[in-house]
Amino acid sequence: MKIFRTRAEVYNYLETLKLKGISVGYVPTMGALHQGHLSLIDAARKKADIVVCSIFVNPTQFNDKKDLENYPRPIEADIEKLKEANCDVLFLPEVDEMYNSSDEWHIELDHLDNILEGEIRPGHYQGVTQIVKKLFDIIRPDYAFFGQKDFQQFVVISYMVNKLNIKVQLIRCPIIREVDGLAMSSRNVYLSAEDRQNALSLIKALTKAKEDFNTLSISDVRKNAMDYLSKARGIKVEYFELFNARTFEPASSKENENIIALVAARVGSIRIIDNMIL
Ligand code: AMP
C-alpha cells in the first residue's frame, strides 16, 4: 500500500493512473478503523480498479473541541488493517496540508444542515462538505463510498455533488453492526461496559419501530419509540424521527414513501446515532 502525506503527491500519482484508464474508488474516513470502514474498502475493491482511503480527523466538522481532542487516532493499527484489506493507496495528510488560514467555506444546503444532526451540531455539515469537496478535488474519484450509518451525511454530500456538478458516483453501503446489534462506530471504544449495554436501547427502539410500522400510524410509531427511549436506562434521547429517505423531510404518509427512522442519543458522555429503513 502506498502512503502519501501531501496533496500534490497523491494527486500526481492518481492522475498518472487515470491516464491509463484506471478507475478509482475512494473511501474517506477519520480513522480508528473498524469493520464498518473495512466494508466500504471491500465495496470499493469490487467496483473500482484501485482503492484509495484517506484518514483525516477534520477539525472543521467538530463543534465540540473536547470531542476533537479525544477522537481516537490509532494510526499504526489502521495502516495494518488497510494493508490486510488490500487497500492500494492511503492519503494521510496533517491539518496544515488540508487547510490554510485564509480558508473560507459556506455552501447553501437547503434545509439539510439545520435539522437533526445539523441542529444539534451547528456547522457540522459545513465542515463535512468543506473537507469532502477538498478531498474530492485531490482524489478525483470515479466512485466514493459512504456508510448508511451517517445517513444524513450521505444526503448532504449527494446534495453538494449535484449542486456543484461534481463528477463522482456516490455509493451508500449498509450499516455494519456488532453481533448484538450495536452499530459500529469509532467512538464506541469510549463506552463503559455499562454504557455499552445501555446503548443497545437504540437498536431495540429501531427494531421495534420497524415492527410497529406494519400496523401503527407514523406518529404512533414515533411516540412508542420516544416513550421507550425516555424510560431506557442510561440514555438521553436527542431525537427519534421518521423521515422520507428521498426528500429528507419528515414522513407524512406511509404510502409511496421510502421511510427511514433516525435516532440520536447520549449514552454516558458519548453521542450515538443509528438509523433503519422501515
Ligand atoms: P468516519 O471515520 O466515522 O468519518 O466514517 C467514515 C465512513 O465510514 C463514513 O462513510 C461512515 O458512514 C462509514 N461508517 C462508519 N461506521 C459505519 C458502520 N458501522 N457501517 C458502515 N459504514 C460505517
Short mmCIF file of C-alpha atoms and ligand atoms in Angstrom, two decimals:
data_model
loop_
_atom_site.label_atom_id
_atom_site.label_comp_id
_atom_site.label_asym_id
_atom_site.label_seq_id
_atom_site.Cartn_x
_atom_site.Cartn_y
_atom_site.Cartn_z
CA MET A 1 0.00 0.00 0.00
CA LYS A 2 1.34 3.41 -0.96
CA ILE A 3 1.08 6.11 1.69
CA PHE A 4 1.03 9.78 0.69
CA ARG A 5 1.03 12.72 3.06
CA THR A 6 0.85 15.63 0.63
CA ARG A 7 -1.91 16.66 -1.75
CA ALA A 8 0.49 17.08 -4.66
CA GLU A 9 1.97 13.59 -4.33
CA VAL A 10 -1.32 11.72 -4.16
CA TYR A 11 -2.84 13.87 -6.92
CA ASN A 12 0.08 13.27 -9.29
CA TYR A 13 0.20 9.55 -8.56
CA LEU A 14 -3.51 9.09 -9.23
CA GLU A 15 -3.54 11.30 -12.34
CA THR A 16 -0.87 9.10 -13.93
CA LEU A 17 -3.01 6.02 -13.29
CA LYS A 18 -6.17 7.71 -14.59
CA LEU A 19 -4.41 8.50 -17.88
CA LYS A 20 -4.03 4.72 -18.28
CA GLY A 21 -7.80 4.34 -17.87
CA ILE A 22 -7.70 3.02 -14.31
CA SER A 23 -10.82 3.73 -12.25
CA VAL A 24 -10.56 5.00 -8.68
CA GLY A 25 -12.78 4.02 -5.74
CA TYR A 26 -12.45 6.27 -2.73
CA VAL A 27 -13.28 5.80 0.96
CA PRO A 28 -12.89 8.93 3.13
CA THR A 29 -12.55 8.23 6.86
CA MET A 30 -11.40 9.75 10.11
CA GLY A 31 -9.55 6.58 11.09
CA ALA A 32 -9.90 4.35 14.16
CA LEU A 33 -10.97 1.84 11.57
CA HIS A 34 -13.46 -0.96 12.25
CA GLN A 35 -15.40 -3.46 10.15
CA GLY A 36 -17.78 -0.69 9.04
CA HIS A 37 -14.93 1.18 7.35
CA LEU A 38 -13.44 -2.03 6.00
CA SER A 39 -16.77 -2.97 4.40
CA LEU A 40 -16.51 0.25 2.39
CA ILE A 41 -12.98 -0.72 1.29
CA ASP A 42 -14.38 -4.11 0.19
CA ALA A 43 -17.19 -2.45 -1.75
CA ALA A 44 -14.68 -0.13 -3.42
CA ARG A 45 -12.45 -3.05 -4.37
CA LYS A 46 -15.37 -4.78 -6.09
CA LYS A 47 -16.30 -1.69 -8.11
CA ALA A 48 -13.05 0.08 -8.99
CA ASP A 49 -9.57 -0.81 -10.28
CA ILE A 50 -7.78 0.82 -7.37
CA VAL A 51 -8.90 1.70 -3.86
CA VAL A 52 -7.91 4.91 -2.14
CA CYS A 53 -8.64 5.52 1.54
CA SER A 54 -7.98 8.73 3.42
CA ILE A 55 -7.61 9.17 7.15
CA PHE A 56 -8.07 12.74 8.32
CA VAL A 57 -9.67 13.88 11.55
CA ASN A 58 -11.25 17.02 10.15
CA PRO A 59 -11.25 19.85 12.71
CA THR A 60 -13.87 22.00 10.92
CA GLN A 61 -16.64 19.42 11.41
CA PHE A 62 -16.22 19.20 15.18
CA ASN A 63 -18.30 21.67 17.13
CA ASP A 64 -17.00 20.21 20.40
CA LYS A 65 -13.27 20.85 20.99
CA LYS A 66 -13.04 18.03 23.58
CA ASP A 67 -14.52 15.55 21.10
CA LEU A 68 -11.86 16.58 18.54
CA GLU A 69 -9.03 16.28 21.05
CA ASN A 70 -10.25 12.92 22.33
CA TYR A 71 -11.00 11.41 18.92
CA PRO A 72 -9.08 8.09 18.74
CA ARG A 73 -6.05 8.09 16.42
CA PRO A 74 -4.55 4.55 16.38
CA ILE A 75 -2.71 5.19 13.12
CA GLU A 76 -0.33 2.20 13.14
CA ALA A 77 -3.18 -0.25 13.70
CA ASP A 78 -5.20 1.49 10.96
CA ILE A 79 -2.36 1.10 8.45
CA GLU A 80 -2.15 -2.62 9.23
CA LYS A 81 -5.92 -3.03 8.76
CA LEU A 82 -5.82 -1.25 5.42
CA LYS A 83 -2.93 -3.39 4.21
CA GLU A 84 -4.83 -6.53 5.18
CA ALA A 85 -7.90 -5.23 3.37
CA ASN A 86 -5.79 -4.76 0.21
CA CYS A 87 -6.23 -1.01 0.08
CA ASP A 88 -3.92 0.38 -2.63
CA VAL A 89 -3.39 3.96 -1.52
CA LEU A 90 -3.69 5.75 1.81
CA PHE A 91 -3.82 9.54 1.89
CA LEU A 92 -2.77 10.67 5.35
CA PRO A 93 -2.42 14.46 5.50
CA GLU A 94 -1.78 16.69 8.50
CA VAL A 95 -4.18 19.56 9.22
CA ASP A 96 -1.74 22.13 7.70
CA GLU A 97 -1.73 20.21 4.45
CA MET A 98 -5.51 20.49 4.12
CA TYR A 99 -6.16 23.98 5.48
CA ASN A 100 -4.56 27.38 5.46
CA SER A 101 -5.55 30.42 7.46
CA SER A 102 -7.37 32.08 4.54
CA ASP A 103 -9.74 29.14 4.02
CA GLU A 104 -13.40 30.10 3.96
CA TRP A 105 -16.35 27.92 3.16
CA HIS A 106 -20.07 28.20 3.08
CA ILE A 107 -22.40 26.23 0.87
CA GLU A 108 -26.16 26.54 0.80
CA LEU A 109 -27.51 23.13 1.82
CA ASP A 110 -31.25 23.80 1.63
CA HIS A 111 -32.78 22.73 4.96
CA LEU A 112 -30.37 19.82 5.32
CA ASP A 113 -27.76 21.34 7.58
CA ASN A 114 -30.05 22.70 10.26
CA ILE A 115 -32.18 19.68 11.09
CA LEU A 116 -31.44 16.55 13.16
CA GLU A 117 -27.63 16.21 13.37
CA GLY A 118 -27.24 19.69 11.89
CA GLU A 119 -29.44 21.24 14.55
CA ILE A 120 -27.59 19.54 17.39
CA ARG A 121 -24.15 20.10 15.84
CA PRO A 122 -24.25 23.60 14.31
CA GLY A 123 -21.71 23.99 11.50
CA HIS A 124 -21.06 20.25 11.32
CA TYR A 125 -22.24 19.77 7.72
CA GLN A 126 -20.46 22.92 6.55
CA GLY A 127 -17.26 21.31 7.89
CA VAL A 128 -18.11 17.95 6.32
CA THR A 129 -18.85 19.43 2.90
CA GLN A 130 -15.76 21.64 3.10
CA ILE A 131 -13.41 18.70 3.65
CA VAL A 132 -15.19 16.31 1.27
CA LYS A 133 -15.00 18.92 -1.52
CA LYS A 134 -11.28 19.41 -0.88
CA LEU A 135 -10.69 15.65 -0.82
CA PHE A 136 -12.74 15.06 -3.98
CA ASP A 137 -10.69 17.78 -5.76
CA ILE A 138 -7.47 15.97 -4.84
CA ILE A 139 -8.51 12.34 -5.37
CA ARG A 140 -10.98 12.97 -8.22
CA PRO A 141 -12.56 9.52 -7.67
CA ASP A 142 -14.87 7.77 -10.10
CA TYR A 143 -16.75 6.28 -7.13
CA ALA A 144 -16.92 7.34 -3.49
CA PHE A 145 -18.24 5.07 -0.75
CA PHE A 146 -20.10 6.18 2.37
CA GLY A 147 -21.91 4.31 5.13
CA GLN A 148 -25.65 4.44 5.74
CA LYS A 149 -24.66 4.79 9.41
CA ASP A 150 -24.32 8.52 8.71
CA PHE A 151 -27.44 8.70 6.56
CA GLN A 152 -27.87 12.47 6.79
CA GLN A 153 -24.22 12.92 5.81
CA PHE A 154 -24.87 10.90 2.66
CA VAL A 155 -27.89 13.07 1.85
CA VAL A 156 -25.86 16.25 2.38
CA ILE A 157 -22.94 15.05 0.25
CA SER A 158 -25.32 13.94 -2.52
CA TYR A 159 -26.87 17.41 -2.44
CA MET A 160 -23.44 19.05 -2.76
CA VAL A 161 -22.34 16.73 -5.56
CA ASN A 162 -25.49 17.61 -7.54
CA LYS A 163 -25.29 21.28 -6.79
CA LEU A 164 -21.61 21.65 -7.73
CA ASN A 165 -21.92 19.12 -10.53
CA ILE A 166 -19.01 17.04 -9.24
CA LYS A 167 -18.19 14.08 -11.47
CA VAL A 168 -18.35 11.23 -8.97
CA GLN A 169 -20.74 8.37 -8.35
CA LEU A 170 -21.70 8.13 -4.68
CA ILE A 171 -22.37 4.69 -3.28
CA ARG A 172 -24.17 4.11 0.01
CA CYS A 173 -23.18 0.95 1.89
CA PRO A 174 -25.14 -0.86 4.64
CA ILE A 175 -24.58 -0.35 8.37
CA ILE A 176 -22.21 -2.91 9.89
CA ARG A 177 -23.21 -3.93 13.41
CA GLU A 178 -21.72 -5.79 16.34
CA VAL A 179 -23.23 -9.25 16.95
CA ASP A 180 -25.69 -7.78 19.45
CA GLY A 181 -26.85 -5.09 17.02
CA LEU A 182 -24.90 -2.01 18.13
CA ALA A 183 -23.85 -0.04 15.05
CA MET A 184 -20.05 0.01 14.83
CA SER A 185 -18.52 3.40 15.48
CA SER A 186 -15.05 4.71 16.25
CA ARG A 187 -16.41 6.33 19.40
CA ASN A 188 -17.76 3.03 20.82
CA VAL A 189 -14.35 2.32 22.37
CA TYR A 190 -15.15 5.06 24.88
CA LEU A 191 -18.33 3.38 26.16
CA SER A 192 -18.01 1.86 29.63
CA ALA A 193 -19.22 -1.74 29.95
CA GLU A 194 -22.48 -0.47 31.42
CA ASP A 195 -23.00 2.21 28.76
CA ARG A 196 -22.14 -0.33 26.06
CA GLN A 197 -25.09 -2.39 27.33
CA ASN A 198 -27.39 0.64 27.67
CA ALA A 199 -26.55 1.69 24.11
CA LEU A 200 -28.46 -1.34 22.82
CA SER A 201 -31.69 0.55 23.52
CA LEU A 202 -31.16 2.41 20.23
CA ILE A 203 -31.21 -0.69 18.04
CA LYS A 204 -34.06 -2.09 20.13
CA ALA A 205 -36.10 1.10 19.54
CA LEU A 206 -35.38 0.95 15.80
CA THR A 207 -36.27 -2.73 15.53
CA LYS A 208 -39.50 -2.15 17.44
CA ALA A 209 -40.31 0.82 15.20
CA LYS A 210 -39.89 -1.38 12.13
CA GLU A 211 -42.34 -3.89 13.62
CA ASP A 212 -44.82 -1.19 14.71
CA PHE A 213 -44.64 0.36 11.26
CA ASN A 214 -46.66 -2.58 9.88
CA THR A 215 -49.69 -1.73 11.99
CA LEU A 216 -49.40 1.77 13.50
CA SER A 217 -49.51 5.33 12.19
CA ILE A 218 -46.29 7.28 11.72
CA SER A 219 -46.96 9.43 14.78
CA ASP A 220 -47.70 6.38 16.96
CA VAL A 221 -44.55 4.61 15.81
CA ARG A 222 -42.55 7.68 16.80
CA LYS A 223 -44.41 8.13 20.08
CA ASN A 224 -43.79 4.50 21.12
CA ALA A 225 -40.10 4.80 20.32
CA MET A 226 -39.76 8.06 22.25
CA ASP A 227 -41.64 6.56 25.23
CA TYR A 228 -39.38 3.53 25.18
CA LEU A 229 -36.17 5.56 24.90
CA SER A 230 -37.12 8.11 27.52
CA LYS A 231 -37.55 5.24 30.01
CA ALA A 232 -34.44 3.32 28.91
CA ARG A 233 -31.56 3.12 31.38
CA GLY A 234 -28.61 5.49 30.93
CA ILE A 235 -29.94 7.04 27.72
CA LYS A 236 -30.64 10.71 26.99
CA VAL A 237 -32.51 10.70 23.70
CA GLU A 238 -31.90 13.67 21.40
CA TYR A 239 -34.26 12.76 18.58
CA PHE A 240 -36.15 9.85 17.09
CA GLU A 241 -37.73 10.84 13.78
CA LEU A 242 -39.34 9.18 10.80
CA PHE A 243 -38.23 10.83 7.58
CA ASN A 244 -38.84 10.37 3.90
CA ALA A 245 -35.47 8.90 2.88
CA ARG A 246 -35.61 10.53 -0.58
CA THR A 247 -36.65 14.11 0.22
CA PHE A 248 -35.29 14.10 3.76
CA GLU A 249 -38.45 15.78 5.02
CA PRO A 250 -40.46 14.44 7.98
CA ALA A 251 -42.51 11.48 6.73
CA SER A 252 -46.09 12.49 6.10
CA SER A 253 -47.70 9.35 4.75
CA LYS A 254 -46.93 5.64 4.73
CA GLU A 255 -47.82 5.25 1.07
CA ASN A 256 -45.33 5.75 -1.74
CA GLU A 257 -42.63 6.82 0.65
CA ASN A 258 -39.36 5.22 1.49
CA ILE A 259 -39.30 5.87 5.23
CA ILE A 260 -36.28 5.86 7.49
CA ALA A 261 -36.20 6.07 11.28
CA LEU A 262 -33.27 8.10 12.62
CA VAL A 263 -32.18 8.23 16.23
CA ALA A 264 -29.56 10.04 18.29
CA ALA A 265 -28.89 9.78 22.00
CA ARG A 266 -26.29 10.41 24.62
CA VAL A 267 -25.13 7.29 26.37
CA GLY A 268 -22.96 8.41 29.26
CA SER A 269 -20.79 11.10 27.72
CA ILE A 270 -20.85 9.57 24.22
CA ARG A 271 -23.24 10.58 21.41
CA ILE A 272 -24.56 7.68 19.41
CA ILE A 273 -26.53 7.80 16.17
CA ASP A 274 -28.25 5.00 14.31
CA ASN A 275 -30.97 4.51 11.72
CA MET A 276 -33.05 1.90 9.96
CA ILE A 277 -35.03 1.92 6.73
CA LEU A 278 -38.56 0.87 7.62
P1 AMP B 1 -15.88 8.15 9.96
O1 AMP B 1 -14.49 7.62 10.06
O2 AMP B 1 -16.69 7.98 11.20
O3 AMP B 1 -15.92 9.54 9.38
O4 AMP B 1 -16.62 7.23 8.89
C1 AMP B 1 -16.10 7.05 7.59
C2 AMP B 1 -17.11 6.34 6.76
O5 AMP B 1 -17.40 5.07 7.34
C3 AMP B 1 -18.44 7.10 6.66
O6 AMP B 1 -18.93 6.99 5.34
C4 AMP B 1 -19.31 6.34 7.63
O7 AMP B 1 -20.69 6.42 7.33
C5 AMP B 1 -18.80 4.94 7.46
N1 AMP B 1 -19.16 4.11 8.62
C6 AMP B 1 -18.96 4.39 9.93
N2 AMP B 1 -19.48 3.43 10.71
C7 AMP B 1 -20.03 2.52 9.88
C8 AMP B 1 -20.76 1.29 10.08
N3 AMP B 1 -21.00 0.81 11.30
N4 AMP B 1 -21.18 0.62 8.99
C9 AMP B 1 -20.94 1.12 7.74
N5 AMP B 1 -20.28 2.25 7.48
C10 AMP B 1 -19.83 2.95 8.54
#
